[in-house]
XYZ file of C-alpha atoms in Angstrom:
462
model
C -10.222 -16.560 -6.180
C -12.951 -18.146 -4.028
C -16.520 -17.612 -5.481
C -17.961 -20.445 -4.142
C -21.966 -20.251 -3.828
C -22.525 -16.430 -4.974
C -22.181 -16.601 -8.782
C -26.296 -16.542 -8.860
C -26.156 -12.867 -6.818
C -23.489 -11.625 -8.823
C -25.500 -12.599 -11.599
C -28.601 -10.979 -10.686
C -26.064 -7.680 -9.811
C -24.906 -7.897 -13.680
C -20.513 -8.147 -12.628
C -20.541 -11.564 -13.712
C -18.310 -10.120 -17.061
C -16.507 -8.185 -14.693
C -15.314 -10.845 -12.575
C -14.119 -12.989 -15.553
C -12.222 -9.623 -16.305
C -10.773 -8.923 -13.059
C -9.700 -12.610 -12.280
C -7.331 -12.631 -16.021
C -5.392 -9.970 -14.265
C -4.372 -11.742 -11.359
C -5.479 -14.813 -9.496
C -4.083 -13.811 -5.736
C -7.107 -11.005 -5.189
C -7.261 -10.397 -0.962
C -10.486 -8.364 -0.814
C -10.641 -9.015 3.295
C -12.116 -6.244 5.111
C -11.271 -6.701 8.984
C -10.815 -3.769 11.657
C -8.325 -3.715 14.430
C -10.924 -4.551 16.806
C -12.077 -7.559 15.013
C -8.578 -8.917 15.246
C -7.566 -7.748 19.062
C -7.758 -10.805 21.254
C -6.667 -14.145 21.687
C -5.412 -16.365 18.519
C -4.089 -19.836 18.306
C -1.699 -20.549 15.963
C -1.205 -23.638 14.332
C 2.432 -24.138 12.873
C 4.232 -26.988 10.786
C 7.340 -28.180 10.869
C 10.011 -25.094 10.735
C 12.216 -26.705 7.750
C 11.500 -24.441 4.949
C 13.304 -21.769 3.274
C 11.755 -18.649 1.086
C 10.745 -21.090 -1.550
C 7.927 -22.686 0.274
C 4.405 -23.217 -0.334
C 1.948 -22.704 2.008
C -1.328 -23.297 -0.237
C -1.474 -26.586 1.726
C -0.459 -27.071 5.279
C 1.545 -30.269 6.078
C 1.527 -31.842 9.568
C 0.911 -29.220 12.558
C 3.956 -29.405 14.926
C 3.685 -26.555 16.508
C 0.618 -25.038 18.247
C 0.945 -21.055 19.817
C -1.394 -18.948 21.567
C -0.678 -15.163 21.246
C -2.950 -12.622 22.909
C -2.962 -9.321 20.897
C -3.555 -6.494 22.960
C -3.557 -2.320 22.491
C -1.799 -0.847 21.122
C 0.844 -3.169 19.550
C 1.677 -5.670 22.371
C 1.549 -9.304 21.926
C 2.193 -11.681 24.533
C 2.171 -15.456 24.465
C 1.328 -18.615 27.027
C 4.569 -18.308 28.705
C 4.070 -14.569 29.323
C 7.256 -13.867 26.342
C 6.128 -10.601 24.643
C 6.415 -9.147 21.475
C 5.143 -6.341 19.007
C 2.280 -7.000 16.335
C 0.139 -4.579 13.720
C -2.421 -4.964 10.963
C -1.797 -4.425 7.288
C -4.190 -2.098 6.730
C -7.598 -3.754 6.423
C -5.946 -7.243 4.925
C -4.404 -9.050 7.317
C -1.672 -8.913 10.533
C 1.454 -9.443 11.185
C 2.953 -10.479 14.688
C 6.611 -10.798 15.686
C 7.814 -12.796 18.754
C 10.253 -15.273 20.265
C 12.707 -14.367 17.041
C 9.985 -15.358 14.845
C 7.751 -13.333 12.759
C 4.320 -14.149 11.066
C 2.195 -13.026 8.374
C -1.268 -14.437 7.236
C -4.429 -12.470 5.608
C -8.064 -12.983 7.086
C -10.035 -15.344 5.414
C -12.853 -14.090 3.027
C -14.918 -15.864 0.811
C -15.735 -13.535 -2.759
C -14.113 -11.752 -4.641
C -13.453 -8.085 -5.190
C -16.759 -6.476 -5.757
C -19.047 -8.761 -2.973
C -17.020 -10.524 -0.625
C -17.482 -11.724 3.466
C -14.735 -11.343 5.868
C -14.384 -14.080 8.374
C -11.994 -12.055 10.788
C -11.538 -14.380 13.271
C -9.388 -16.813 10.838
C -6.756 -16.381 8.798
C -5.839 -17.658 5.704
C -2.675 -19.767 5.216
C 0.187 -17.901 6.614
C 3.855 -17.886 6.140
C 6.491 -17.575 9.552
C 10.157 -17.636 9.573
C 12.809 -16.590 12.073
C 14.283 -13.176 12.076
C 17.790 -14.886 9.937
C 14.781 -15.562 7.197
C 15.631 -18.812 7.685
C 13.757 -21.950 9.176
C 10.139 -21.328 7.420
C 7.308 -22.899 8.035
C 3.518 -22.486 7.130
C 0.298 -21.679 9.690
C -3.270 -20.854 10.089
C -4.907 -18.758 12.693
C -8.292 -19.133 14.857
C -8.990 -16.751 17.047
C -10.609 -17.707 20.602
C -13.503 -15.909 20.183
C -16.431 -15.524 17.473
C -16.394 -12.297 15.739
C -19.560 -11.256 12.952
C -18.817 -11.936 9.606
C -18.180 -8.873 8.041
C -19.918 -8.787 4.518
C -18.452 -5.997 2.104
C -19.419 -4.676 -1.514
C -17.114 -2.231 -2.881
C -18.308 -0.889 -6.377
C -21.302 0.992 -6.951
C -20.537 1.974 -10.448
C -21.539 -0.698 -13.212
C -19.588 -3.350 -15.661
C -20.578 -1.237 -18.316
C -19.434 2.044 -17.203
C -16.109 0.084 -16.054
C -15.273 -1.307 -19.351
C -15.951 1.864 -21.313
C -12.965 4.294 -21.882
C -12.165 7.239 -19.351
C -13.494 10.631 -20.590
C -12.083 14.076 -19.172
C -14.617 16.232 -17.939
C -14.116 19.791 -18.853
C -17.097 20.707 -16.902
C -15.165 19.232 -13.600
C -11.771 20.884 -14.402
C -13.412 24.144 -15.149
C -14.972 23.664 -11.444
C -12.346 23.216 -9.857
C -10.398 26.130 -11.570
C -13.173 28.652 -10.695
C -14.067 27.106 -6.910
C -10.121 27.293 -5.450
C -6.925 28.866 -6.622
C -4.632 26.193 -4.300
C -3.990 24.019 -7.248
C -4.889 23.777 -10.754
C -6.692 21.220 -12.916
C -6.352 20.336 -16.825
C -7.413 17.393 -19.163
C -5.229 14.865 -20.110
C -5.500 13.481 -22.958
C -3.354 10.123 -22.625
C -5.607 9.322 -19.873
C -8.426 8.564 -22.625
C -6.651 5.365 -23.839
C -7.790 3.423 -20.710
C -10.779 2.570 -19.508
C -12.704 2.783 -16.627
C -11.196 0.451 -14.468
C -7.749 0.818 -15.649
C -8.126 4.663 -14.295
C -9.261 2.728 -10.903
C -6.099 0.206 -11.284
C -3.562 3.455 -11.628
C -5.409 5.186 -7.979
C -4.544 1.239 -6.466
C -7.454 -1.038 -7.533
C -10.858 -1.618 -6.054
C -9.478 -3.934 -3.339
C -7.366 -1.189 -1.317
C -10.608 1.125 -0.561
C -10.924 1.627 3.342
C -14.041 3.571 4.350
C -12.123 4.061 7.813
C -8.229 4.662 7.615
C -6.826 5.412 11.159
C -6.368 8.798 11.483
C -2.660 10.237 12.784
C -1.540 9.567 16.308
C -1.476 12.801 18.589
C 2.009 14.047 18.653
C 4.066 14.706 21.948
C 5.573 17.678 22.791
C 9.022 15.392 22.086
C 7.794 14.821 18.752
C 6.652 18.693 18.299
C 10.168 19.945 19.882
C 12.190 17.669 17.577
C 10.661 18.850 14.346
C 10.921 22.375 15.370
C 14.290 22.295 14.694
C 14.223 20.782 11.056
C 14.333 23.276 8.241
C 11.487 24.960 6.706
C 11.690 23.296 3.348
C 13.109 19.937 2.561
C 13.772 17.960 -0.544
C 15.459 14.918 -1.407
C 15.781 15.485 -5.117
C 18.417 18.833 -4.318
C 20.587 17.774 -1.273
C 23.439 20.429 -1.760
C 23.169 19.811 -5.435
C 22.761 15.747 -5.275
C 19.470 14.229 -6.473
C 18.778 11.181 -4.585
C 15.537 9.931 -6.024
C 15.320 8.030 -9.035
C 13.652 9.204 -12.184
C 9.723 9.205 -12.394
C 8.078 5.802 -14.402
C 4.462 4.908 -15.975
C 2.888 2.057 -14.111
C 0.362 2.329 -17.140
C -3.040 0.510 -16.470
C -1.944 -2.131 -13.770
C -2.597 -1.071 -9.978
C 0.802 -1.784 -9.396
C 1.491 1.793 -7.330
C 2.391 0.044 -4.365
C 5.600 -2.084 -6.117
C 6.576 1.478 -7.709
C 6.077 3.969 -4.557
C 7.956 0.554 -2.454
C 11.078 0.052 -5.088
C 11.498 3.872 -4.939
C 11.669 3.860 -1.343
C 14.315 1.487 -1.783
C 15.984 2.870 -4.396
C 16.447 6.352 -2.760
C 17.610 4.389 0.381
C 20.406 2.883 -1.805
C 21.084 6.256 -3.096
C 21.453 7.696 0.311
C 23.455 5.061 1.650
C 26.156 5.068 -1.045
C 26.159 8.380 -1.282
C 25.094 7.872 -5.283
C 27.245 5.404 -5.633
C 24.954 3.022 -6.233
C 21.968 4.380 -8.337
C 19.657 1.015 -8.825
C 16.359 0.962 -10.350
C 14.447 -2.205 -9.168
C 11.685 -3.950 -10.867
C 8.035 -3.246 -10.336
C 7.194 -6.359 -12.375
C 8.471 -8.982 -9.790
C 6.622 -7.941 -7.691
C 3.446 -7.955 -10.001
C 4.099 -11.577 -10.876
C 6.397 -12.980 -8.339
C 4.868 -11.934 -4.536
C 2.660 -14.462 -2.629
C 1.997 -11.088 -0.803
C 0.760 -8.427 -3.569
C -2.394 -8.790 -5.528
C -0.599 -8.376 -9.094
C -2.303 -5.501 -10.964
C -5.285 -5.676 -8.365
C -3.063 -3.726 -5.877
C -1.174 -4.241 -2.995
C 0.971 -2.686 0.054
C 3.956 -0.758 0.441
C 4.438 -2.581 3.976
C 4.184 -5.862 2.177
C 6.221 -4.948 -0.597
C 9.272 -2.554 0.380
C 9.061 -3.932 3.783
C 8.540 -7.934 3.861
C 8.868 -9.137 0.591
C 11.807 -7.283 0.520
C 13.190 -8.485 3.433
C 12.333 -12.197 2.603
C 12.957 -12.397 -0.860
C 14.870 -9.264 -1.748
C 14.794 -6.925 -4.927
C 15.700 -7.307 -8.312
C 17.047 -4.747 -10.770
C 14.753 -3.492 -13.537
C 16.177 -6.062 -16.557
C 15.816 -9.091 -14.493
C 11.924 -8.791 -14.721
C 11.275 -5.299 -17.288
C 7.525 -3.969 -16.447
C 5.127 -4.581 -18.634
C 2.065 -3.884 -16.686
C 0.368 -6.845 -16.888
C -0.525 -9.793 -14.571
C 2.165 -11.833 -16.279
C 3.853 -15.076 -14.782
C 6.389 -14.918 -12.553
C 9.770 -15.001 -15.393
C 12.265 -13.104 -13.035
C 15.606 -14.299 -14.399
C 16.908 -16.699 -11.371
C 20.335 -15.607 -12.098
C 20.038 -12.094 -11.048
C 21.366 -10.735 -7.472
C 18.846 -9.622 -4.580
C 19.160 -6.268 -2.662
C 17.670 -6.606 0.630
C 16.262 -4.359 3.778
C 17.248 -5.264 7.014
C 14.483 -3.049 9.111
C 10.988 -2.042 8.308
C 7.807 -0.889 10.025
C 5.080 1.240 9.770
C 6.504 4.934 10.739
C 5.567 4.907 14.727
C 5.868 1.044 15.478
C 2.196 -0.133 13.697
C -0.301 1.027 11.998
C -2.355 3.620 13.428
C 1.040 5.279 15.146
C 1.658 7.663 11.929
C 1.455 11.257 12.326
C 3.174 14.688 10.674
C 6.076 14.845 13.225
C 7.049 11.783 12.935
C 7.133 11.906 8.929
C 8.957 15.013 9.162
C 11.877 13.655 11.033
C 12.279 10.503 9.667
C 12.203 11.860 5.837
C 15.285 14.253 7.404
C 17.032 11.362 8.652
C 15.793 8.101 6.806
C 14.727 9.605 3.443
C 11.949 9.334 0.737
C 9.134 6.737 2.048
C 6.548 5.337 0.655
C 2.608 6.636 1.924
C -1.083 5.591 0.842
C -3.667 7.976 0.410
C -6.875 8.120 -0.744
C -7.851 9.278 -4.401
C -10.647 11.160 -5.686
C -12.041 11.800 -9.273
C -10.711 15.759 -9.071
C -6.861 13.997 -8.201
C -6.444 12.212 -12.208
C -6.555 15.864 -13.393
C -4.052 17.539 -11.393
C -1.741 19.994 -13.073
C -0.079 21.508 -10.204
C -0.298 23.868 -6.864
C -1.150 22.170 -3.151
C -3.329 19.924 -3.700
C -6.766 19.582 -1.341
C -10.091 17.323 -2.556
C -12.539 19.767 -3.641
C -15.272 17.176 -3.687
C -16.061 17.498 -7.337
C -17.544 14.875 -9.285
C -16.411 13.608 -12.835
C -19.898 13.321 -14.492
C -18.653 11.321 -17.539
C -16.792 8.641 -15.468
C -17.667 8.380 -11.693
C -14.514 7.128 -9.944
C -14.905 4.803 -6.776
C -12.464 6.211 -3.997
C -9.552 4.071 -4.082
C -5.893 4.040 -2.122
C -2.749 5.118 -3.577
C 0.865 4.236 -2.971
C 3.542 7.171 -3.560
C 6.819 8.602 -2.132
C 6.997 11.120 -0.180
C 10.589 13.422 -1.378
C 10.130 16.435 0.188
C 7.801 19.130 2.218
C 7.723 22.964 2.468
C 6.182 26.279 2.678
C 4.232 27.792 -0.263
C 5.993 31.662 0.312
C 2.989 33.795 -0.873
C 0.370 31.859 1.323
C 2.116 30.039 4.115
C 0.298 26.538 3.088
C 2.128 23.788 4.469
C 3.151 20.995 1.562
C 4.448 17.283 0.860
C 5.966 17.285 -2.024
C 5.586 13.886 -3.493
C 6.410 11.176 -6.243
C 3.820 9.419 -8.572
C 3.999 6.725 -10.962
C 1.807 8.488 -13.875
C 4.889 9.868 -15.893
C 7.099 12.807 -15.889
C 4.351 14.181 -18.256
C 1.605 14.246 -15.405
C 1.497 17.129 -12.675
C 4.807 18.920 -11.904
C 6.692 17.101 -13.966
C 5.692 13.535 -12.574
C 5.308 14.979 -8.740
C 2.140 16.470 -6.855
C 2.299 18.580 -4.143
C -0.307 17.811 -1.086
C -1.459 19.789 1.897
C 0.644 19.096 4.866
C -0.577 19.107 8.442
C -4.268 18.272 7.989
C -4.125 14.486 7.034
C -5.217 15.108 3.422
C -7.060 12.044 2.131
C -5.272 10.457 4.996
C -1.711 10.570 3.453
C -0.203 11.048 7.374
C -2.246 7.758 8.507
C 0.425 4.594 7.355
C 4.140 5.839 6.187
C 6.629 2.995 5.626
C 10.282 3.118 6.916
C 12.603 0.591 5.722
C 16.448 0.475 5.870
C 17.920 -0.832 2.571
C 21.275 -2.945 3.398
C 23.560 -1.660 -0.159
């Protein structure tokens, strides 16, 4: 975590005790805050020697052997000095990723902060890790791009240490609100939630560090798109495929804002599933990726592209006893002696992010299954009981929630019979005692809290 000169404003901003807090969780915090535009251009890359394996360490660079220059351009085209072209997409707000001549990169934009008050410096990149597409032959890199952008200075909590560190309260007042206001879904307390606090309700949405004021919104569909899904079934679910379940059993991520590694290992698990037609039946661990990934933020959040998609493609996937959850920011203790599971294939649904839309959800949970989605939650979403879901825009008065980003699975969609609302039917990580029975149910069509803006599709190799 890079403070550097702004410990006397934080001070005067009273998050000094928050800071301490936040950094005893996890010490790889990415609170970069760059837009597609500020990244769009030209970029030289500068590359060491391409000797590594997985194992490396890019925290320092060694000697620079190789030097590229890759022009990013709209929508996902990259092409380098020789004219060789290849594909390219952010990760969300964090970072890019760019794939070309066999190789593939990964670095996040520099920043200088920390969670709360940070400064993006989009036109660098941090230290960066690139392999070939065997996942062999690694090496490390930085980015600069050609041309100057603005630093991009963000602050991302308006509510206080104090009210952070004090425990969650249900508001009855809220839940009776939203009772009386709508009947598409129903509200109630919980009374579990009360054993966190503040910020551990913000860790189980997906941490302070995955809010994005802007998320793309869906891509139009084509009438290619729109004629394909036509023919898909009305209602869908992965959970009762004539009479097989392939979706493994709802878990608690508990105070850590570890959604992404659940909503990512799901993904993988029900790809498994599918694949071996339940022969296999996996559960992989959440808590490697916690403590083990170079690419997740430990309990501070993360990404299910990073996650499900890279890190499992690099590293690969442990089962549940080789690292059991425990919710914390622990060290990385994964038991070396355990076997990996691997994907072969993943990218955001449509090629990059920004491509996502309904139709293309729709066919590829038909024919890929469950996948992991982000989506914004709101203080009305912790007390969810059950119906279609929609934000009604009410406040909790005790406990005012920042808007944070989510990672879940996506299962299923349908048709609510008695009022023709269109649904996703979808997984949590909040326990089989939250919702319907450890799933919510979403409104389908209208990009609710953007959760048809960045679905993952991965193909698990069993």
């Amino acid at each position: 975590m890079m403070v550097g000169g702004r410990d006397r404003e934080m001070r005067k901003r009273g998050v000094v005790l928050l800071l301490v807090c936040w950094a005893a969780l996890c010490a790889g915090d990415t609170p970069g805050n760059c837009m597609y535009d500020d990244i769009r251009g030209t970029w030289t890359f500068y590359e060491t020697e391409r000797s590594g394996d997985n194992t490396i360490n890019c925290d320092t660079l060694g000697p620079i052997v190789h030097t590229k220059t890759f022009t990013l351009s709209f929508p996902n085209n990259v092409m380098d000095e020789l004219n060789n072209e290849g594909t390219w997409t952010m990760v969300w707000n964090q970072g890019f990723e760019v794939n070309i001549n066999e190789r593939s990169y990964y670095a996040f934009s520099y920043y200088e902060g920390n969670m709360l008050i940070s400064t993006s410096y989009c036109d660098r990149t941090m230290n960066g890790w690139s392999r070939d597409n065997t996942v062999r032959n690694w090496s490390c890199f930085f980015g600069n791009k050609t041309t100057p952008v603005a630093p991009r200075p963000t602050s991302r909590v308006t509510v206080v240490e104090s009210q952070l560190q004090q425990h969650y309260n249900n508001d009855h007042n809220m839940i009776h609100n939203i009772n009386t206001m709508q009947t598409s879904w129903t509200a109630k307390a919980y009374p579990q939630h009360e054993k966190y606090t503040v910020q551990e309700m913000l860790n189980r949405g997906g941490g302070v560090g995955s809010m994005l004021t802007s998320p793309p919104t869906p891509a139009p569909a084509t009438p290619e798109q729109k004629a394909r899904v036509s023919l898909l079934p009305d209602n869908f679910d992965w959970r009762n495929i004539s009479g097989q379940n392939y979706v493994t059993p709802v878990r608690d991520q508990g105070g850590c804002g570890s959604c992404f590694a659940f909503a990512s290992m799901a993904q993988v698990e029900s790809g498994i599933r599918i694949a071996t037609k339940n022969q296999r039946s996996d559960v992989f661990s959440p808590q490697d990726i916690v403590s083990c990934s170079v690419l997740a933020q430990g309990c501070l959040g993360g990404f299910n592209y990073l996650t499900g998609g890279r890190y499992a493609q690099d590293q690969g996937l442990v089962a549940e006893e080789c690292n059991i959850y425990t919710g914390q920011g622990d060290p990385c203790n994964t038991d070396s002696s355990c076997g990996r599971t691997y994907v072969s294939d993943y990218e955001y649904l449509g090629g990059y992010y920004g491509a996502c839309n309904e139709e293309l959800m729709l066919q590829s949970l038909v024919e890929d299954g469950p996948m992991a989605v982000a989506y914004m939650v709101f203080d009305d979403f912790h007390n969810y009981e059950g119906g279609i879901y929609h934000y009604t825009g009410v406040k909790n008065e005790f406990n005012p929630l920042e808007m944070v980003n989510h990672g879940v699975l996506i299962v299923g969609y349908g048709v609510e019979p008695t009022t023709g609302e269109k649904f996703w039917t979808v997984k949590n990580s909040w326990s089989d005692t939250w919702g319907e029975d450890g799933y919510f149910r979403i409104r389908r069509g209208t990009n609710e809290c953007s959760i048809e803006s960045m679905a993952l599709k991965v193909t698990a190799i069993p």
